[in-house]
């Protein structure tokens, strides 16, 4: 796992760079669908080298855009109010999917061109580039949230997406991220979340971990998931401790930092069996969120 200190040029950059810098829509034709056969065509710049994480991190966040993959995720982004820049679809599916563009430039291409541009086989048949929205302040998340997930050091996009899907499905209505977390709007995160990153409000908490004081001052009980520091069984938490929970998870391997644990009201653990010491962070989030959505036992 990449040390946090080495990630200053990656997704762990200052949260301010994650906001939507207002960039103009591409000055491109707006007819329903335009066929493109040259993978070097400048109109496809938003979709270039989508598998190159370092390049996409340098390109997407500073330019205030993200990529959605598949017609269902694209539809969810539109319903969530994100503004489309352009769409790129498999020419064979143009009749089915071009209507999603809703006035934005729509381009079609054959499978070979799509793969040459993006770096992978676009088997879902549709990609769209969207403008990001300005992120809310942490205080706004805290004000309108009853159950909260907080993440520190998660730089795996699959896990980030899975956590957002879990939060949405189990009634946790806000997410706060430490500055060293990966981008929830990276294509893989969006896809794994099935578009739930558009539904669950999130913000970056900076400075970290000092900003955790805001969480407690807003009336949340801050529970750190960790097998250390005399952690108690999460199933034994009282009704008061479940009333407005903030569950905090660290990266797989290192877990939560000592400073983050110091900020917690309680350290809790999911009881394990058969010598297994921990769960994948997305699985742990699912178990913990489900448990704290239930009344106390007994």
C-alpha positions as a Markdown table, in Angstrom:
| # | Residue | x | y | z |
|---|---|---|---|---|
| 1 | Unk | 0.0 | 0.0 | 0.0 |
| 2 | Unk | 1.3 | 3.4 | -0.9 |
| 3 | Unk | 2.3 | 5.4 | 2.1 |
| 4 | Unk | 0.1 | 8.5 | 2.7 |
| 5 | Unk | 3.1 | 10.8 | 2.7 |
| 6 | Unk | 3.9 | 9.8 | -0.9 |
| 7 | Unk | 0.4 | 10.7 | -2.2 |
| 8 | Unk | 0.7 | 14.4 | -2.4 |
| 9 | Unk | 0.4 | 14.4 | -6.2 |
| 10 | Unk | -2.4 | 11.9 | -6.3 |
| 11 | Unk | -6.0 | 11.6 | -5.1 |
| 12 | Unk | -4.8 | 12.8 | -1.6 |
| 13 | Unk | -4.2 | 16.4 | -2.8 |
| 14 | Unk | -5.9 | 19.3 | -1.1 |
| 15 | Unk | -9.7 | 18.9 | -1.1 |
| 16 | Unk | -10.1 | 22.3 | -2.7 |
| 17 | Unk | -8.8 | 20.8 | -6.0 |
| 18 | Unk | -11.7 | 18.3 | -5.9 |
| 19 | Unk | -14.3 | 21.1 | -6.4 |
| 20 | Unk | -15.7 | 21.8 | -9.8 |
| 21 | Unk | -13.6 | 24.3 | -11.5 |
| 22 | Unk | -15.9 | 26.0 | -14.0 |
| 23 | Unk | -14.6 | 24.9 | -17.4 |
| 24 | Unk | -16.6 | 25.7 | -20.5 |
| 25 | Unk | -18.5 | 23.0 | -22.4 |
| 26 | Unk | -16.5 | 21.7 | -25.4 |
| 27 | Unk | -17.1 | 23.8 | -28.4 |
| 28 | Unk | -18.3 | 20.8 | -30.4 |
| 29 | Unk | -21.2 | 20.0 | -32.7 |
| 30 | Unk | -24.4 | 19.1 | -30.9 |
| 31 | Unk | -26.2 | 16.9 | -33.5 |
| 32 | Unk | -27.7 | 13.8 | -32.0 |
| 33 | Unk | -24.7 | 11.5 | -32.9 |
| 34 | Unk | -21.4 | 12.1 | -34.7 |
| 35 | Unk | -19.4 | 9.2 | -35.9 |
| 36 | Unk | -15.7 | 9.3 | -35.1 |
| 37 | Unk | -13.2 | 6.8 | -36.7 |
| 38 | Unk | -9.9 | 8.4 | -35.6 |
| 39 | Unk | -8.9 | 7.6 | -32.0 |
| 40 | Unk | -6.7 | 10.7 | -32.0 |
| 41 | Unk | -9.7 | 13.0 | -32.7 |
| 42 | Unk | -9.4 | 15.9 | -30.2 |
| 43 | Unk | -13.1 | 15.7 | -29.5 |
| 44 | Unk | -12.5 | 12.5 | -27.5 |
| 45 | Unk | -9.9 | 14.1 | -25.1 |
| 46 | Unk | -12.1 | 13.6 | -22.1 |
| 47 | Unk | -12.1 | 9.8 | -22.6 |
| 48 | Unk | -8.4 | 9.3 | -23.3 |
| 49 | Unk | -6.4 | 6.6 | -21.4 |
| 50 | Unk | -9.1 | 5.9 | -18.8 |
| 51 | Unk | -7.1 | 3.0 | -17.3 |
| 52 | Unk | -4.1 | 5.3 | -16.5 |
| 53 | Unk | -4.9 | 6.3 | -12.9 |
| 54 | Unk | -2.1 | 8.8 | -12.5 |
| 55 | Unk | -3.0 | 10.6 | -15.8 |
| 56 | Unk | -6.7 | 10.6 | -15.0 |
| 57 | Unk | -6.1 | 12.0 | -11.5 |
| 58 | Unk | -4.0 | 14.8 | -12.9 |
| 59 | Unk | -6.7 | 15.5 | -15.6 |
| 60 | Unk | -10.2 | 14.9 | -14.1 |
| 61 | Unk | -10.1 | 16.7 | -10.8 |
| 62 | Unk | -8.3 | 19.9 | -11.7 |
| 63 | Unk | -10.6 | 20.2 | -14.8 |
| 64 | Unk | -13.7 | 19.6 | -12.8 |
| 65 | Unk | -15.0 | 16.5 | -14.7 |
| 66 | Unk | -15.6 | 12.8 | -14.2 |
| 67 | Unk | -16.5 | 9.9 | -16.3 |
| 68 | Unk | -19.6 | 7.7 | -15.9 |
| 69 | Unk | -19.7 | 4.3 | -17.5 |
| 70 | Unk | -22.9 | 2.4 | -18.6 |
| 71 | Unk | -26.3 | 3.7 | -19.3 |
| 72 | Unk | -27.7 | 3.1 | -15.8 |
| 73 | Unk | -24.9 | 5.0 | -14.1 |
| 74 | Unk | -25.2 | 7.8 | -16.7 |
| 75 | Unk | -28.9 | 8.0 | -16.1 |
| 76 | Unk | -28.3 | 8.2 | -12.3 |
| 77 | Unk | -25.8 | 11.1 | -12.8 |
| 78 | Unk | -28.3 | 13.0 | -14.9 |
| 79 | Unk | -31.1 | 12.5 | -12.4 |
| 80 | Unk | -28.8 | 13.7 | -9.6 |
| 81 | Unk | -28.4 | 17.0 | -11.5 |
| 82 | Unk | -24.9 | 16.6 | -12.9 |
| 83 | Unk | -24.4 | 18.4 | -16.2 |
| 84 | Unk | -23.1 | 16.3 | -19.1 |
| 85 | Unk | -20.2 | 17.6 | -21.2 |
| 86 | Unk | -20.4 | 14.9 | -23.9 |
| 87 | Unk | -21.2 | 11.2 | -24.4 |
| 88 | Unk | -19.3 | 8.5 | -26.3 |
| 89 | Unk | -21.1 | 5.3 | -27.3 |
| 90 | Unk | -20.6 | 2.1 | -29.3 |
| 91 | Unk | -21.9 | 2.8 | -32.8 |
| 92 | Unk | -24.0 | -0.4 | -32.6 |
| 93 | Unk | -26.0 | 1.0 | -29.7 |
| 94 | Unk | -26.5 | 4.5 | -31.0 |
| 95 | Unk | -30.2 | 4.1 | -31.6 |
| 96 | Unk | -30.7 | 2.8 | -28.0 |
| 97 | Unk | -28.4 | 5.3 | -26.1 |
| 98 | Unk | -28.0 | 8.5 | -28.0 |
| 99 | Unk | -31.0 | 10.0 | -26.3 |
| 100 | Unk | -29.2 | 10.1 | -23.0 |
| 101 | Unk | -27.1 | 12.9 | -24.2 |
| 102 | Unk | -30.0 | 15.4 | -23.8 |
| 103 | Unk | -28.4 | 18.0 | -26.1 |
| 104 | Unk | -24.8 | 17.5 | -25.2 |
| 105 | Unk | -22.4 | 16.4 | -27.9 |
| 106 | Unk | -22.8 | 12.6 | -28.6 |
| 107 | Unk | -20.1 | 10.6 | -30.4 |
| 108 | Unk | -20.2 | 7.1 | -31.7 |
| 109 | Unk | -17.3 | 4.8 | -32.6 |
| 110 | Unk | -16.6 | 1.2 | -33.4 |
| 111 | Unk | -15.2 | -1.1 | -30.7 |
| 112 | Unk | -11.6 | -0.8 | -31.9 |
| 113 | Unk | -11.6 | 3.0 | -31.7 |
| 114 | Unk | -13.3 | 2.9 | -28.3 |
| 115 | Unk | -10.6 | 0.6 | -27.0 |
| 116 | Unk | -7.8 | 2.6 | -28.6 |
| 117 | Unk | -9.0 | 5.8 | -27.0 |
| 118 | Unk | -10.0 | 4.5 | -23.5 |
| 119 | Unk | -7.5 | 1.6 | -23.1 |
| 120 | Unk | -10.1 | -1.0 | -22.4 |
| 121 | Unk | -13.0 | -2.9 | -24.1 |
| 122 | Unk | -16.0 | -0.7 | -23.4 |
| 123 | Unk | -18.4 | -3.6 | -23.0 |
| 124 | Unk | -21.1 | -1.5 | -21.4 |
| 125 | Unk | -21.4 | 0.4 | -24.6 |
| 126 | Unk | -21.6 | 3.9 | -23.2 |
| 127 | Unk | -19.4 | 6.5 | -21.5 |
| 128 | Unk | -20.2 | 10.1 | -20.6 |
| 129 | Unk | -18.2 | 13.0 | -19.3 |
| 130 | Unk | -19.8 | 15.2 | -16.7 |
| 131 | Unk | -19.0 | 18.4 | -14.9 |
| 132 | Unk | -18.5 | 18.0 | -11.2 |
| 133 | Unk | -20.5 | 20.0 | -8.6 |
| 134 | Unk | -19.0 | 22.2 | -5.9 |
| 135 | Unk | -18.7 | 20.0 | -2.8 |
| 136 | Unk | -20.6 | 21.0 | 0.3 |
| 137 | Unk | -18.8 | 22.1 | 3.5 |
| 138 | Unk | -18.5 | 19.5 | 6.2 |
| 139 | Unk | -20.8 | 21.5 | 8.4 |
| 140 | Unk | -23.6 | 21.2 | 5.8 |
| 141 | Unk | -23.2 | 17.4 | 5.8 |
| 142 | Unk | -23.2 | 17.3 | 9.6 |
| 143 | Unk | -26.3 | 19.4 | 9.8 |
| 144 | Unk | -28.5 | 17.3 | 7.6 |
| 145 | Unk | -27.1 | 13.8 | 8.5 |
| 146 | Unk | -28.4 | 11.3 | 11.1 |
| 147 | Unk | -25.9 | 8.5 | 10.4 |
| 148 | Unk | -22.4 | 9.1 | 9.1 |
| 149 | Unk | -19.5 | 7.2 | 7.6 |
| 150 | Unk | -16.0 | 8.6 | 7.9 |
| 151 | Unk | -13.1 | 7.3 | 6.0 |
| 152 | Unk | -9.4 | 7.8 | 6.5 |
| 153 | Unk | -6.6 | 6.7 | 4.1 |
| 154 | Unk | -8.9 | 4.7 | 1.7 |
| 155 | Unk | -7.1 | 4.9 | -1.6 |
| 156 | Unk | -8.6 | 1.9 | -3.3 |
| 157 | Unk | -11.4 | 3.0 | -5.7 |
| 158 | Unk | -13.2 | -0.3 | -5.6 |
| 159 | Unk | -13.5 | 0.0 | -1.8 |
| 160 | Unk | -14.6 | 3.6 | -2.0 |
| 161 | Unk | -17.4 | 2.8 | -4.4 |
| 162 | Unk | -18.5 | -0.2 | -2.3 |
| 163 | Unk | -18.6 | 1.9 | 0.9 |
| 164 | Unk | -20.9 | 4.4 | -0.8 |
| 165 | Unk | -23.2 | 1.7 | -2.0 |
| 166 | Unk | -23.3 | 0.2 | 1.5 |
| 167 | Unk | -24.0 | 3.6 | 3.1 |
| 168 | Unk | -26.9 | 4.3 | 0.8 |
| 169 | Unk | -28.4 | 0.8 | 1.2 |
| 170 | Unk | -28.2 | 0.7 | 5.0 |
| 171 | Unk | -29.4 | 4.2 | 5.8 |
| 172 | Unk | -26.2 | 6.1 | 6.4 |
| 173 | Unk | -26.9 | 9.4 | 4.8 |
| 174 | Unk | -23.5 | 11.2 | 4.6 |
| 175 | Unk | -19.8 | 10.5 | 4.2 |
| 176 | Unk | -16.8 | 12.5 | 5.3 |
| 177 | Unk | -13.4 | 11.8 | 3.8 |
| 178 | Unk | -9.9 | 12.5 | 5.1 |
| 179 | Unk | -7.8 | 14.4 | 2.5 |
| 180 | Unk | -5.8 | 11.3 | 1.7 |
| 181 | Unk | -8.8 | 9.3 | 0.5 |
| 182 | Unk | -9.3 | 8.4 | -3.2 |
| 183 | Unk | -11.7 | 10.2 | -5.4 |
| 184 | Unk | -15.3 | 8.9 | -5.1 |
| 185 | Unk | -16.0 | 10.2 | -8.7 |
| 186 | Unk | -13.2 | 8.2 | -10.3 |
| 187 | Unk | -14.8 | 5.9 | -12.9 |
| 188 | Unk | -14.2 | 2.7 | -11.0 |
| 189 | Unk | -15.7 | 4.1 | -7.8 |
| 190 | Unk | -18.7 | 5.3 | -9.6 |
| 191 | Unk | -19.2 | 2.0 | -11.3 |
| 192 | Unk | -18.8 | -0.1 | -8.2 |
| 193 | Unk | -21.2 | 2.1 | -6.3 |
| 194 | Unk | -23.8 | 1.7 | -9.0 |
| 195 | Unk | -24.1 | 5.5 | -9.0 |
| 196 | Unk | -24.7 | 5.8 | -5.2 |
| 197 | Unk | -21.8 | 8.3 | -5.1 |
| 198 | Unk | -24.3 | 10.6 | -6.7 |
| 199 | Unk | -27.0 | 10.0 | -4.0 |
| 200 | Unk | -25.0 | 10.1 | -0.7 |
| 201 | Unk | -23.7 | 13.6 | 0.1 |
| 202 | Unk | -20.0 | 13.8 | 0.9 |
| 203 | Unk | -17.3 | 16.3 | 1.8 |
| 204 | Unk | -13.6 | 16.4 | 2.7 |
| 205 | Unk | -12.8 | 17.0 | 6.3 |
| 206 | Unk | -9.7 | 19.3 | 6.5 |
| 207 | Unk | -7.7 | 19.8 | 8.6 |
| 208 | Unk | -7.3 | 16.1 | 9.6 |
| 209 | Unk | -7.7 | 14.8 | 12.2 |
| 210 | Unk | -8.4 | 18.0 | 14.0 |
| 211 | Unk | -11.6 | 18.4 | 12.0 |
| 212 | Unk | -13.1 | 15.4 | 13.7 |
| 213 | Unk | -13.9 | 17.7 | 16.6 |
| 214 | Unk | -16.7 | 19.1 | 14.4 |
| 215 | Unk | -18.3 | 15.7 | 14.2 |
| 216 | Unk | -18.5 | 15.3 | 18.0 |
| 217 | Unk | -19.6 | 18.9 | 18.5 |
| 218 | Unk | -22.5 | 18.3 | 16.0 |
| 219 | Unk | -23.8 | 15.6 | 18.4 |
| 220 | Unk | -22.5 | 12.5 | 16.8 |
| 221 | Unk | -21.0 | 9.6 | 18.8 |
| 222 | Unk | -17.7 | 8.8 | 17.0 |
| 223 | Unk | -17.0 | 5.1 | 16.8 |
| 224 | Unk | -13.6 | 4.0 | 15.4 |
| 225 | Unk | -13.5 | 0.5 | 13.9 |
| 226 | Unk | -10.3 | -1.1 | 15.2 |
| 227 | Unk | -9.3 | -4.3 | 17.1 |
| 228 | Unk | -6.9 | -2.2 | 19.2 |
| 229 | Unk | -7.2 | -0.1 | 22.4 |
| 230 | Unk | -9.6 | -2.3 | 24.3 |
| 231 | Unk | -12.3 | -2.2 | 21.6 |
| 232 | Unk | -15.8 | -3.3 | 22.6 |
| 233 | Unk | -18.1 | -5.6 | 20.6 |
| 234 | Unk | -20.1 | -3.3 | 18.3 |
| 235 | Unk | -23.2 | -5.3 | 19.2 |
| 236 | Unk | -23.1 | -4.2 | 22.8 |
| 237 | Unk | -23.5 | -0.5 | 22.1 |
| 238 | Unk | -26.4 | 1.2 | 23.9 |
| 239 | Unk | -29.4 | 3.0 | 22.4 |
| 240 | Unk | -27.7 | 6.4 | 23.1 |
| 241 | Unk | -24.5 | 5.3 | 21.3 |
| 242 | Unk | -26.6 | 4.2 | 18.3 |
| 243 | Unk | -28.8 | 7.3 | 18.2 |
| 244 | Unk | -26.5 | 9.4 | 15.9 |
| 245 | Unk | -23.5 | 7.3 | 15.0 |
| 246 | Unk | -20.4 | 8.3 | 13.1 |
| 247 | Unk | -18.6 | 5.1 | 12.0 |
| 248 | Unk | -14.9 | 5.7 | 11.1 |
| 249 | Unk | -12.9 | 3.2 | 9.0 |
| 250 | Unk | -9.2 | 3.2 | 8.0 |
| 251 | Unk | -7.4 | 1.6 | 5.1 |
| 252 | Unk | -6.9 | -2.1 | 4.9 |
| 253 | Unk | -3.6 | -3.0 | 6.5 |
| 254 | Unk | -2.7 | 0.1 | 8.6 |
| 255 | Unk | -6.3 | 0.8 | 9.7 |
| 256 | Unk | -7.0 | 4.0 | 11.6 |
| 257 | Unk | -4.1 | 6.2 | 12.7 |
| 258 | Unk | -3.4 | 6.7 | 16.3 |
| 259 | Unk | -4.5 | 10.4 | 16.0 |
| 260 | Unk | -7.9 | 9.4 | 14.5 |
| 261 | Unk | -8.4 | 6.8 | 17.3 |
| 262 | Unk | -7.6 | 9.5 | 19.9 |
| 263 | Unk | -10.5 | 11.5 | 18.5 |
| 264 | Unk | -13.1 | 8.7 | 18.9 |
| 265 | Unk | -15.6 | 8.4 | 21.7 |
| 266 | Unk | -15.3 | 4.6 | 21.5 |
| 267 | Unk | -13.3 | 2.0 | 19.7 |
| 268 | Unk | -15.4 | -0.9 | 18.5 |
| 269 | Unk | -14.8 | -4.2 | 16.8 |
| 270 | Unk | -16.8 | -6.8 | 14.9 |
| 271 | Unk | -16.3 | -10.2 | 16.6 |
| 272 | Unk | -14.5 | -12.6 | 14.4 |
| 273 | Unk | -14.2 | -16.4 | 14.3 |
| 274 | Unk | -11.9 | -19.1 | 13.1 |
| 275 | Unk | -8.8 | -17.0 | 13.6 |
| 276 | Unk | -9.8 | -14.4 | 11.0 |
| 277 | Unk | -8.5 | -11.1 | 12.2 |
| 278 | Unk | -10.5 | -8.7 | 10.1 |
| 279 | Unk | -12.8 | -8.2 | 7.1 |
| 280 | Unk | -12.3 | -6.3 | 3.9 |
| 281 | Unk | -13.2 | -2.6 | 4.7 |
| 282 | Unk | -16.3 | -2.6 | 2.5 |
| 283 | Unk | -17.5 | -5.8 | 4.2 |
| 284 | Unk | -16.7 | -4.4 | 7.6 |
| 285 | Unk | -18.6 | -1.2 | 6.7 |
| 286 | Unk | -21.7 | -3.2 | 5.7 |
| 287 | Unk | -21.7 | -5.2 | 8.9 |
| 288 | Unk | -21.1 | -2.2 | 11.1 |
| 289 | Unk | -23.7 | 0.0 | 9.4 |
| 290 | Unk | -26.3 | -2.8 | 9.6 |
| 291 | Unk | -25.6 | -3.3 | 13.3 |
| 292 | Unk | -26.0 | 0.3 | 14.1 |
| 293 | Unk | -29.2 | 0.6 | 12.2 |
| 294 | Unk | -30.7 | -2.0 | 14.6 |
| 295 | Unk | -32.0 | -1.4 | 18.1 |
| 296 | Unk | -29.7 | -2.5 | 20.9 |
| 297 | Unk | -29.9 | -6.2 | 21.9 |
| 298 | Unk | -31.6 | -7.3 | 25.0 |
